[in-house]
Coordinates of C-alpha atoms in Angstrom, one line a residue:
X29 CA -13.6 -14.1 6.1
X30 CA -11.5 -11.8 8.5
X31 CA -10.2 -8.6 7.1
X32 CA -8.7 -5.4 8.6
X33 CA -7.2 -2.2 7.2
X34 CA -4.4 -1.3 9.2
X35 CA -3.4 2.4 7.7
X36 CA -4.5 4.7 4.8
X37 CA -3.9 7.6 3.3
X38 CA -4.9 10.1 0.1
X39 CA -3.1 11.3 -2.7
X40 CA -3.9 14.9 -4.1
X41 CA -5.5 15.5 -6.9
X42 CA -4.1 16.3 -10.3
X43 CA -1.7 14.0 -9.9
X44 CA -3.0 10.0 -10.7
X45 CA -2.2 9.5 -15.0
X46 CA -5.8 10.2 -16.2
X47 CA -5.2 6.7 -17.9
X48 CA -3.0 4.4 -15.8
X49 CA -1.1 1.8 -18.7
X50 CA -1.2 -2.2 -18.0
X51 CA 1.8 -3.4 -17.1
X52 CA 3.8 -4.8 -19.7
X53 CA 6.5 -7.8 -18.8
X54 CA 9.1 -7.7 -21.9
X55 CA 12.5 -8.9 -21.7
X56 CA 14.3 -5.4 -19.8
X57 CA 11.7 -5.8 -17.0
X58 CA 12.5 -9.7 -16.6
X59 CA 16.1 -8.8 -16.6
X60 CA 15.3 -6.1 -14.0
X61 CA 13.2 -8.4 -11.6
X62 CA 16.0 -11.2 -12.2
X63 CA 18.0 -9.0 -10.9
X64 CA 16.6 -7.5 -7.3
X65 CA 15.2 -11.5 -7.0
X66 CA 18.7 -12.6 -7.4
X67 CA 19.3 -14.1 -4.2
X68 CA 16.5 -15.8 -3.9
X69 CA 16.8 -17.5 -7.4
X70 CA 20.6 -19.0 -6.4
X71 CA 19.4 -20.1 -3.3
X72 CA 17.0 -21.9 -4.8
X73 CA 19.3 -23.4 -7.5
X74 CA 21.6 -24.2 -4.5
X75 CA 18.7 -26.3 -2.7
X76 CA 17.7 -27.9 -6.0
X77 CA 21.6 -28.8 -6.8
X78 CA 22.1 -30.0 -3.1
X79 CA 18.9 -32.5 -3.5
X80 CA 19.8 -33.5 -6.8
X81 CA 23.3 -33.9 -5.5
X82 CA 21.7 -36.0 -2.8
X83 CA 19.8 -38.7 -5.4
X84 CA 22.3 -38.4 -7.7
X85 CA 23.1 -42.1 -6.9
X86 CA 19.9 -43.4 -7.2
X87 CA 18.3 -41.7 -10.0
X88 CA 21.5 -43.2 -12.3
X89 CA 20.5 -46.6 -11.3
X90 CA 17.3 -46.0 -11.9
X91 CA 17.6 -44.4 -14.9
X92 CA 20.0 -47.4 -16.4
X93 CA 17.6 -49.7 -15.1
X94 CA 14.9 -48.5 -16.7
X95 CA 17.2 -47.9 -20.4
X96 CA 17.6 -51.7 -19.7
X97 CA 13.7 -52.3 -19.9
X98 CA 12.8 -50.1 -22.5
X99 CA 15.8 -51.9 -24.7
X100 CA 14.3 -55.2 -24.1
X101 CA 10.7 -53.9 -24.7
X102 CA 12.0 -52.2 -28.0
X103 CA 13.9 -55.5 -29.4
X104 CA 10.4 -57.4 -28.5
X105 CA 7.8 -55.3 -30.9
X106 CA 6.4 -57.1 -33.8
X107 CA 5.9 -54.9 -37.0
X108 CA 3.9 -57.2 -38.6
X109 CA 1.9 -57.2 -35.8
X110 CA -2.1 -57.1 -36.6
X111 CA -3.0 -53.9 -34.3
X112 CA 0.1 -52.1 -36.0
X113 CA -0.9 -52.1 -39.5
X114 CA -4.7 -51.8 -38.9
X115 CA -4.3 -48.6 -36.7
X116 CA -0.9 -47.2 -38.1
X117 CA 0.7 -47.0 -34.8
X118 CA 4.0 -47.7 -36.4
X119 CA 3.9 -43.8 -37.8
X120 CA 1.5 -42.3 -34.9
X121 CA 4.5 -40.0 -33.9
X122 CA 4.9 -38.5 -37.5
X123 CA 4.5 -34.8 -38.3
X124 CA 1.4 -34.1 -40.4
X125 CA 0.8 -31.9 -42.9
X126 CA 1.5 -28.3 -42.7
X127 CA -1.1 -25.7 -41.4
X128 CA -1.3 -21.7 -42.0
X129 CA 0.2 -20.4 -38.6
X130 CA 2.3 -22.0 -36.0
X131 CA 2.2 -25.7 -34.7
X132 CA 2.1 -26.1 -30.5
X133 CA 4.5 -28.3 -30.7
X134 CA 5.9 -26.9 -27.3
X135 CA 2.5 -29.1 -25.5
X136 CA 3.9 -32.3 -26.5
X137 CA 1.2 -33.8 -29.4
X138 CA -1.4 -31.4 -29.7
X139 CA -0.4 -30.6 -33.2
X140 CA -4.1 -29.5 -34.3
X141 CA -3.4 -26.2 -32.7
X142 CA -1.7 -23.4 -34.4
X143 CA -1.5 -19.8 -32.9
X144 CA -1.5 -16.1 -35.2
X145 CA 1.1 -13.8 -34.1
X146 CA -1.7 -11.1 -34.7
X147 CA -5.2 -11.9 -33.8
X148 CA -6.5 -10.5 -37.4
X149 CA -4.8 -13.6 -38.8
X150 CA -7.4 -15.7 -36.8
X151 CA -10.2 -16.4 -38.2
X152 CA -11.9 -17.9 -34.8
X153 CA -11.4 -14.2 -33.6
X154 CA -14.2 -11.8 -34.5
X155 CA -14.2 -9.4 -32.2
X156 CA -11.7 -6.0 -33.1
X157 CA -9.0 -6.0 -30.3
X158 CA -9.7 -2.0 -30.3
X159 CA -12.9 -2.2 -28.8
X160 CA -11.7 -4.3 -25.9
X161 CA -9.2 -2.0 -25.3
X162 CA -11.2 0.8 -25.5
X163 CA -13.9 -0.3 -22.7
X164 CA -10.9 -1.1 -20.5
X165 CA -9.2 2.1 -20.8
X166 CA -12.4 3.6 -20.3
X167 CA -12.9 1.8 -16.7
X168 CA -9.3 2.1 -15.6
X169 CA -9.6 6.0 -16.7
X170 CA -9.3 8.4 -13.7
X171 CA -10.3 12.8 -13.9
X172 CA -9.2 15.1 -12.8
X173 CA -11.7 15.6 -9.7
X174 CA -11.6 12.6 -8.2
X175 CA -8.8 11.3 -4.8
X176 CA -7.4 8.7 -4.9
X177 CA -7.3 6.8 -1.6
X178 CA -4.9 4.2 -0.6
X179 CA -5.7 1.6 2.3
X180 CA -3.0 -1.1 3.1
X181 CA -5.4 -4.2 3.9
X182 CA -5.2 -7.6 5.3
X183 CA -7.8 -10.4 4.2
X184 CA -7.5 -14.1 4.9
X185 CA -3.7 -14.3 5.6
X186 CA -2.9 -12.4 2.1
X187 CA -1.8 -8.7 2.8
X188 CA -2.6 -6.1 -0.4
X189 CA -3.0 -2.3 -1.1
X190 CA -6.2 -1.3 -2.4
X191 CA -6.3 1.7 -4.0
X192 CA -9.8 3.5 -4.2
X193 CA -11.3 6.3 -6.4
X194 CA -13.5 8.7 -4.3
X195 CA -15.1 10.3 -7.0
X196 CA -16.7 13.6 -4.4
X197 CA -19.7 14.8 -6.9
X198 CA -21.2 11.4 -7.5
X199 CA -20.8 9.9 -3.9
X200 CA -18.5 6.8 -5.2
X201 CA -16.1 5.0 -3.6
X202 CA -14.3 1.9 -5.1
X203 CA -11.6 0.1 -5.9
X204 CA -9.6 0.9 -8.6
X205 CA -6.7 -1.9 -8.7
X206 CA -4.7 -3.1 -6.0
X207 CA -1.1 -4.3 -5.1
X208 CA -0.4 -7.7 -3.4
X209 CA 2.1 -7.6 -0.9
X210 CA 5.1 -9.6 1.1
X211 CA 4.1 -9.2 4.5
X212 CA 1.3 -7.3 6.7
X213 CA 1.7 -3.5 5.8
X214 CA 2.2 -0.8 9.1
X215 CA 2.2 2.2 6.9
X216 CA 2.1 4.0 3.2
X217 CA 3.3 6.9 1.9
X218 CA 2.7 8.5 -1.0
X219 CA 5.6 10.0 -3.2
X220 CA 5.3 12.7 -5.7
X221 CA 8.4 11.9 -7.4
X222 CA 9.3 8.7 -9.9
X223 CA 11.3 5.8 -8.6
X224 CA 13.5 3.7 -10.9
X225 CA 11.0 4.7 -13.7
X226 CA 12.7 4.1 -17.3
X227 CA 12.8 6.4 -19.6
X228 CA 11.4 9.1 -17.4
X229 CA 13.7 12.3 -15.5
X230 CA 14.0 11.8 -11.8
X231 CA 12.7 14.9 -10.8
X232 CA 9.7 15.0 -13.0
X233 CA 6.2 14.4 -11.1
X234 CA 5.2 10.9 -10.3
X235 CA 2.0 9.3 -8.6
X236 CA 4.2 6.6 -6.6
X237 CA 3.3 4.9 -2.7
X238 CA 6.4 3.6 -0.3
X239 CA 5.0 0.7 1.8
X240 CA 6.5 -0.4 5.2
X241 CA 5.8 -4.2 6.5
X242 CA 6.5 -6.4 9.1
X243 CA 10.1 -7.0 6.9
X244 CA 12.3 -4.6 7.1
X245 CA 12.3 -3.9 3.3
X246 CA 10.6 -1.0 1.9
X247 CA 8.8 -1.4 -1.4
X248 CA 8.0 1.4 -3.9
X249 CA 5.2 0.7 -6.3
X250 CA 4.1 3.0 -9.3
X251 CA 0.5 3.8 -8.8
X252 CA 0.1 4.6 -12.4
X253 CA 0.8 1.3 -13.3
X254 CA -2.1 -1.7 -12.9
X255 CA -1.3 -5.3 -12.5
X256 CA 2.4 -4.9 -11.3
X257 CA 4.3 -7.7 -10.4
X258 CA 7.1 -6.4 -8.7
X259 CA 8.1 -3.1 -7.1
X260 CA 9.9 -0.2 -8.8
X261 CA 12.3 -0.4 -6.2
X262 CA 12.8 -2.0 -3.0
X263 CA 14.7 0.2 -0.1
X264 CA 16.9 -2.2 2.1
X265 CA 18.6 -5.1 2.1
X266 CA 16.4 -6.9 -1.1
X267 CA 17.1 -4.3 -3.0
X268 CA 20.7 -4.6 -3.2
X269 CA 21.5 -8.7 -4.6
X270 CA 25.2 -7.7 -4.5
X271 CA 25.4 -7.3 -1.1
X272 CA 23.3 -10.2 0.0
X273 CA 25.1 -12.3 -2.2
X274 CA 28.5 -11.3 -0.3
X275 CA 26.2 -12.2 3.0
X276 CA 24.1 -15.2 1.9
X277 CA 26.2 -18.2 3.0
X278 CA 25.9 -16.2 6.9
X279 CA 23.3 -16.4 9.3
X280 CA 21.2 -13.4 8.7
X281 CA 22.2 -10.5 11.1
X282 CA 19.4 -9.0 12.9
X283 CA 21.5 -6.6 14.7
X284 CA 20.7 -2.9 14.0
X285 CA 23.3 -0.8 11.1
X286 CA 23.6 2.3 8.7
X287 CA 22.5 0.6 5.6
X288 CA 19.4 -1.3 5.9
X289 CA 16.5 -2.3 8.3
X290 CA 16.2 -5.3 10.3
X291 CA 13.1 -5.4 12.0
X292 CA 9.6 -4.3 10.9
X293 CA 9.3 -0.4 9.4
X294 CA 6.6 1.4 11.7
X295 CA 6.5 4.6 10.0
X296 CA 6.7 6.8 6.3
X297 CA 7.4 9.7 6.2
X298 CA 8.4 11.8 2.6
X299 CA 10.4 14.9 2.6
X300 CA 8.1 17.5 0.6
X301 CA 10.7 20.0 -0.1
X302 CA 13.2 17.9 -1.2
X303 CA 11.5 15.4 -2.7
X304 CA 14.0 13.0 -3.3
X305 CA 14.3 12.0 0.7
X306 CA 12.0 9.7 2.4
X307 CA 12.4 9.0 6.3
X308 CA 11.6 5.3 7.8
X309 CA 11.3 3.9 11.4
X310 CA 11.8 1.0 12.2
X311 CA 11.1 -1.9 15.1
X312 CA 15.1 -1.7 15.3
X313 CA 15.3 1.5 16.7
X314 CA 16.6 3.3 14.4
X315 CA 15.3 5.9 11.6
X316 CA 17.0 5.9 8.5
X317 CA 17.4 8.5 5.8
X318 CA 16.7 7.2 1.8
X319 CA 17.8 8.9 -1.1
X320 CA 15.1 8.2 -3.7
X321 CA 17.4 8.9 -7.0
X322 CA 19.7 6.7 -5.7
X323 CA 17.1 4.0 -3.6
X324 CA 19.9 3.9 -1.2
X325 CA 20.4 4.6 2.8
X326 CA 22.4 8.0 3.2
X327 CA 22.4 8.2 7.0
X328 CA 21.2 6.5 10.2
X329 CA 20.2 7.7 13.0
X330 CA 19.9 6.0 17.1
X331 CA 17.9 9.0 18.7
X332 CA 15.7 6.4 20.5
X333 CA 16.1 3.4 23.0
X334 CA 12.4 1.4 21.5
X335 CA 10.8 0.5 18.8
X336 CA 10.5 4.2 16.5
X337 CA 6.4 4.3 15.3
X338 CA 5.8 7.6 13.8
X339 CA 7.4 10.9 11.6
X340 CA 6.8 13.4 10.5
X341 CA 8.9 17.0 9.0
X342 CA 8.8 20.3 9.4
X343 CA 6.5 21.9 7.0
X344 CA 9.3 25.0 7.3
X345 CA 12.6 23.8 8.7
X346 CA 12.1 21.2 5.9
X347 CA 15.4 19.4 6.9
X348 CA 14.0 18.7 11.2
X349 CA 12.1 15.5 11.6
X350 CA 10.0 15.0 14.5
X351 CA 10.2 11.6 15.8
X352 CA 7.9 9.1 18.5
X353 CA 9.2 5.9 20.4
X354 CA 7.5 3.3 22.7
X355 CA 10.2 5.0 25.1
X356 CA 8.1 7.5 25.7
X357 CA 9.4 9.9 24.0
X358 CA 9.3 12.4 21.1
X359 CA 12.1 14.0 19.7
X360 CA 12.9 16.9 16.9
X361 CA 16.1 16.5 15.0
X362 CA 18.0 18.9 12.5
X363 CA 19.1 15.6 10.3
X364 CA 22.1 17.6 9.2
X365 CA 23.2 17.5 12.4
X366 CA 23.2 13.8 13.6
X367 CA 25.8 14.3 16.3
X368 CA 24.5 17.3 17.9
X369 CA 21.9 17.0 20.7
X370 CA 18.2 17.3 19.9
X371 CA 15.8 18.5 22.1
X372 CA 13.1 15.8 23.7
X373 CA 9.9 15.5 25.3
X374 CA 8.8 12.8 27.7
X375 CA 4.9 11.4 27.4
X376 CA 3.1 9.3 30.0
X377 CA 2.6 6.1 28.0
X378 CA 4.2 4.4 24.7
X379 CA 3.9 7.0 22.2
X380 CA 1.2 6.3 18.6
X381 CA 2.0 9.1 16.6
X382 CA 2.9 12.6 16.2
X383 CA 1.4 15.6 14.1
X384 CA 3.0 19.2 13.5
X385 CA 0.3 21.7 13.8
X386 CA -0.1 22.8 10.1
X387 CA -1.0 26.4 11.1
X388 CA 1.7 27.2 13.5
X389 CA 5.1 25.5 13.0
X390 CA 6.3 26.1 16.9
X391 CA 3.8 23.5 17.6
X392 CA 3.1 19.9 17.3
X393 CA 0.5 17.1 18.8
X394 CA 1.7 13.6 19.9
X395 CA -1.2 10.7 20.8
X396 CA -0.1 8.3 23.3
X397 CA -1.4 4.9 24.0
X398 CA -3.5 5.9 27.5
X399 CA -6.0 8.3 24.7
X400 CA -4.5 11.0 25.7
X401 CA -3.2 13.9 23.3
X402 CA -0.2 16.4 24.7
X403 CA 0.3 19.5 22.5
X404 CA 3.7 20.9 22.9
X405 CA 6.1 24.4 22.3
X406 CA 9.0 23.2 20.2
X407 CA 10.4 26.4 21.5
X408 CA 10.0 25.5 25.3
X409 CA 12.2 22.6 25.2
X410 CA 12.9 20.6 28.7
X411 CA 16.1 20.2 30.2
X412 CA 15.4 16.3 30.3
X413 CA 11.9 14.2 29.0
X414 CA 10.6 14.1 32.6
X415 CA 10.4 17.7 33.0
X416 CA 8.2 18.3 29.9
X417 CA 5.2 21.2 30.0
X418 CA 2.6 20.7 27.1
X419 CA 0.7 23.9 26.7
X420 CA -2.7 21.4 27.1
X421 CA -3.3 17.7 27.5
X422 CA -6.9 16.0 26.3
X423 CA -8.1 13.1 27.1
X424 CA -9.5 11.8 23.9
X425 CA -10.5 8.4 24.6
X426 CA -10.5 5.6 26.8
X427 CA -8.3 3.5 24.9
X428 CA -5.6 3.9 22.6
X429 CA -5.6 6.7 20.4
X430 CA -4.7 4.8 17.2
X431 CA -4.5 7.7 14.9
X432 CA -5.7 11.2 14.5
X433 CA -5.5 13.9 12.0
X434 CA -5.6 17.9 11.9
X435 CA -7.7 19.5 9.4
X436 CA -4.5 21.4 7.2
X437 CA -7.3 24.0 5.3
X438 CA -9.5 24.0 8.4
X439 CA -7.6 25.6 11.2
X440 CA -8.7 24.4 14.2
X441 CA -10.3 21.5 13.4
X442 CA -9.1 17.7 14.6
X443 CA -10.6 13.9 13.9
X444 CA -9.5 11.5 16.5
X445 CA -10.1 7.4 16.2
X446 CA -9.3 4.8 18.6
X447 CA -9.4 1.0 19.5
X448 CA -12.8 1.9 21.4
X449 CA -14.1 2.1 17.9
X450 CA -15.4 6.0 18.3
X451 CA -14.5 8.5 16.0
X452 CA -14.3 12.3 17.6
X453 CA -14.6 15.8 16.0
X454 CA -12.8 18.4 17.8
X455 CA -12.6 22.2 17.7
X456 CA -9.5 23.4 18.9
X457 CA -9.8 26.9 20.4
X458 CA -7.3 29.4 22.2
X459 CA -8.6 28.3 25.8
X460 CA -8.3 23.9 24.4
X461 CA -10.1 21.5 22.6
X462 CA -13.9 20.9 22.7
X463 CA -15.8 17.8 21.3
X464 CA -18.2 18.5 18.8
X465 CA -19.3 14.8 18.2
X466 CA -18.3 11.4 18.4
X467 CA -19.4 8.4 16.2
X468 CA -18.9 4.3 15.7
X469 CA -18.8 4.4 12.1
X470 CA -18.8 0.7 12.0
X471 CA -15.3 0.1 11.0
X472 CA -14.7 -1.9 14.4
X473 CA -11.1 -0.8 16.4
X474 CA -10.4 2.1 14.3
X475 CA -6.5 2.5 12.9
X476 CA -6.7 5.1 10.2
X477 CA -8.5 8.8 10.6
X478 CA -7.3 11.0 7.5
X479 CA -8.3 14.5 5.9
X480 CA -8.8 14.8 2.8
X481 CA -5.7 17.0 1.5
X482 CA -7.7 19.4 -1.3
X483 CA -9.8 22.4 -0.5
X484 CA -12.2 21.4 -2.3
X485 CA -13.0 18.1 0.0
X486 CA -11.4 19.4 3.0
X487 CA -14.2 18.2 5.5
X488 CA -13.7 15.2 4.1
X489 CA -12.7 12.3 6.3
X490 CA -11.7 8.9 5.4
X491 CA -11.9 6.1 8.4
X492 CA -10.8 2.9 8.0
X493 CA -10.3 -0.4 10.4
X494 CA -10.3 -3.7 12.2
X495 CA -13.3 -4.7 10.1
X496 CA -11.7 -4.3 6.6
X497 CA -14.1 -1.6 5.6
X498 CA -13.3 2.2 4.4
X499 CA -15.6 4.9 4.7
X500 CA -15.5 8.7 3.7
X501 CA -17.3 10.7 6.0
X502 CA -18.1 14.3 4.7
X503 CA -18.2 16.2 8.2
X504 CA -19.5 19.7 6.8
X505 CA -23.2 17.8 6.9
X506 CA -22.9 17.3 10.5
X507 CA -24.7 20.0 12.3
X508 CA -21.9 20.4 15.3
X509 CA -19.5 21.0 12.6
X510 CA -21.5 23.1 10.3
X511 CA -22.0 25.5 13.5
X512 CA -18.1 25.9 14.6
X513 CA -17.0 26.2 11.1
X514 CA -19.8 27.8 9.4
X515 CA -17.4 30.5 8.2
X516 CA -15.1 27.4 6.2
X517 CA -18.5 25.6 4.5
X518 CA -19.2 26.5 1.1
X519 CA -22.1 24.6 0.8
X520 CA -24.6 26.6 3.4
X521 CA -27.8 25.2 2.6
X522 CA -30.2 26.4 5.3
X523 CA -32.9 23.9 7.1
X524 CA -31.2 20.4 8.0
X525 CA -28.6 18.1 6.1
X526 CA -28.8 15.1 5.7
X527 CA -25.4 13.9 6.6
X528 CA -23.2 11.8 3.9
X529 CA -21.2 8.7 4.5
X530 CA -20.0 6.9 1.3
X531 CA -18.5 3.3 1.4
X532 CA -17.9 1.2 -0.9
X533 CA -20.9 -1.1 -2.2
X534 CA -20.8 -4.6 -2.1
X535 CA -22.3 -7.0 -4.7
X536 CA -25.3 -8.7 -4.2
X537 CA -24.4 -12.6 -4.9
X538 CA -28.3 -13.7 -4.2
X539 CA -29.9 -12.6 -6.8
X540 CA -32.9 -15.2 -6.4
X541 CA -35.3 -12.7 -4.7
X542 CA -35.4 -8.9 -6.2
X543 CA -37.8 -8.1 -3.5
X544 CA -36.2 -9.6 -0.9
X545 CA -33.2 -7.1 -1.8
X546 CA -35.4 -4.2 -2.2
X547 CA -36.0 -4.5 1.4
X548 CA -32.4 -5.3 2.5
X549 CA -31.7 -1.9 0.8
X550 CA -34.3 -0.1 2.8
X551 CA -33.2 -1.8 5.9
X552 CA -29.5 -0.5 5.2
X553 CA -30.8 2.9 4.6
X554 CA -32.7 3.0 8.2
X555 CA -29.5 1.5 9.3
X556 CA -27.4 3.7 8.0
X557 CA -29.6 6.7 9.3
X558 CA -29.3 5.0 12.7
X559 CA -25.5 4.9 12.6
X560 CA -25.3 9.0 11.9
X561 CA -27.8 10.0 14.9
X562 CA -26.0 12.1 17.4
X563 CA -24.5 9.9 20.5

């Protein structure tokens, strides 16, 4: 069974619904999905009316030549036959006697069955619904220590979100719920703020996740909500049936405009200030603007000449997005200003993503496909990209540098992860970076490096990647780590550590030989042992 995670991400705590509610499918949410499916539902009536259409001809003889027969076979019977009256057949097809409840007469003659509107009125039911629902709110129930963590994943063809508790205290990591998706997910985002919630004010706090995929919709799902069926909203051109109906009888346009996507979205990025704007990029070159009150596009921008694959805003100048392109280059826009011209830096090799430096806004990090990382002055702009000056370049890795992250309650500290499979721990000081280790983690080509975003489990990083697999890796037990930031550790337990890695566990499906798994768990302890020694 092949499996990969291609991007993660954690939400805060304090802000996951300590009890997450089922989802519930009444008439106003049918109504609702009816109506962002609508094109696909009168395209399929169209087909179906166009092959009916088609054996329209046919069927009518058939049917009047089958009317014929069954005439014929009716004016044949014999009611005196000798079968009839010994087995009744004559009144097999009449109702019988009334029973308490409801007849199934909807399955055709299964008319022994009856169903209770309430499950008291059952008496085949002995079990009290309350206790059910107790043990399930129970499970599903979340407090108010634990992350969650969300890892868009690809198994067997069928793409999904998974959406893990990392409960810190007890060393637990595992899956919650998850979310099936349309296509293979690029990238998440989590949102503080409710999308096309009912009954609940727009600028109130939610727990929602945007999701970008190889279509160039954007769905919003409510992560407070288990066993959805369809998104809250969808940003782009699904979301809006009125304007595909206007465009369904044309050839879908795959040529780049100011209201929706048309290629695969590369990259999230929300607006923490004002929380109602989410920024996209997109395989079409262009990044696009969303209002989330209204789930429409409010601008578009064309700052780049290739596909756009990462963003990310100024934690200050909340209204400047810094952008990355397979162009090569990286460039930091005022978006209230779309005409004007925005300064750009030029990189060696197809851009991977960008990072502001969370401790000094003038600065920002972008990681390029060669493993290299350039850390630039946003105030020493270039005259053109070739002429660009980072302060310091590093050489990471080898390969690509998939994804990295810098430590936001941590100054100075930076997790690297590449398609060699090796994750790196850098300090960052005034004269460059330094390595303090470097680990394969087992996750195969790694895609997602990411602190977690609370004090409290700052030195906590989750790693996830081309084999499917997350793992939290609590770097404060390192002893590299513990020594550069001995004065950020609260835990400073003298004598060694015995580092922590928490996965998720698997479930044992042979359960013929207990010893035999006794030792499989001692072997994964030695291996696991193994996996944290020092390169």
């Amino acid at each position: 069974m092949s499996s990969m995670i291609t991007t993660a991400g954690w939400v805060p705590r304090g802000f996951a619904a300590p009890f997450p509610t089922k989802y519930n499918f009444d008439e106003t949410e049918f109504e609702r999905i009816a109506g962002l499916a609508k094109l696909q539902l009168d395209d399929a009536n169209e087909d179906l009316q166009e092959a009916q259409e088609g054996e329209e001809g046919a069927t009518t003889e058939a049917s009047n030549g089958k009317s014929s027969t069954q005439k014929g076979e009716t004016e044949d019977i014999n009611l005196d036959d000798a079968d009839l009256k010994e087995y009744d057949l004559e009144h097999y097809d009449d109702d019988e006697e009334e029973v308490e409840g409801q007849s199934m007469d909807m399955f055709g003659n299964i008319k022994s069955l009856t169903y209770y509107e309430s499950n008291k009125d059952d008496p085949y039911i002995t079990i009290p619904d309350n206790e059910d629902e107790d043990e399930e709110r129970e499970e599903l129930q979340i407090l108010a220590t634990d992350n969650l963590l969300l890892a868009a994943k690809v198994e067997d063809e069928l793409a999904h979100l998974e959406v893990y508790v990392y409960e810190d205290e007890a060393d637990n990591l595992f899956v919650h719920h998850d979310i099936m998706l349309p296509a293979i997910p690029l990238c998440v985002e989590w949102l503080d703020i409710p999308v096309s919630k009912p009954n609940v004010d727009k600028d109130s706090t939610g727990n929602f996740v945007a999701i970008g995929t190889m279509d160039p919709d954007i769905e919003v799902w409510d992560l407070d909500t288990v066993d959805s069926m369809y998104p809250n909203a969808i940003l782009g051109q699904g979301g809006n049936p009125q304007e595909k109906e206007k465009k369904k009888k044309k050839k879908k346009s795959k040529k780049a405009n100011d209201e929706y996507h048309v290629d695969a979205v590369l990259s999230l990025a929300a607006n923490r200030k004002h929380r109602n704007l989410l920024a996209s990029a997109s395989a079409d070159k262009t990044v696009k603007l969303w209002d989330l009150h209204t789930t429409k596009c409010a601008k578009s921008y064309s700052y780049h000449t290739d596909k756009v694959c990462s963003l990310a805003w100024h934690s200050v100048e909340s209204t400047v997005l810094l952008s990355g392109s397979y162009d090569r280059t990286v460039v930091a826009a005022d978006m209230r200003a779309p005409d004007a011209k925005a300064p750009r830096w030029g990189v060696e090799s197809d851009v991977e993503n960008v990072r502001w430096d969370p401790h000094d806004p003038n600065f920002f990090y972008v990681s390029t496909e060669n493993g290299i990382i350039h850390y630039h002055d946003i105030r020493n702009a270039p005259s053109n990209p070739s002429a660009s000056k980072p302060v310091w370049t590093l050489q990471a890795h080898d390969e690509s540098l998939s994804s990295f992250d810098i430590n936001a309650h941590v100054p100075g500290f930076m997790a690297t992860g590449s398609t060699d499979k090796t994750v790196k721990l850098w300090n960052i000081q005034p004269t460059g970076p330094a390595v303090l280790v470097s680990r394969n983690l087992d996750v195969g080509k790694v895609f997602s490096t990411a602190f977690a975003p609370d004090a409290e489990v700052a030195f906590r990083l989750a790693v996830a990647g081309s084999k499917g697999t997350m793992h939290v890796w609590d770097t404060s037990t390192n002893g590299a780590v513990r020594q550069a930031f001995a004065h950020k550790i609260s835990n400073k337990t003298e004598g060694d550590v015995q580092e922590r890695l928490i996965g998720v566990e698997e479930d044992d499906s042979s359960s013929d030989d207990e010893e035999g798994d006794e030792k499989d768990g001692e072997n994964g302890e030695a291996d696991d042992a193994e996996l944290m020694d020092e390169d």
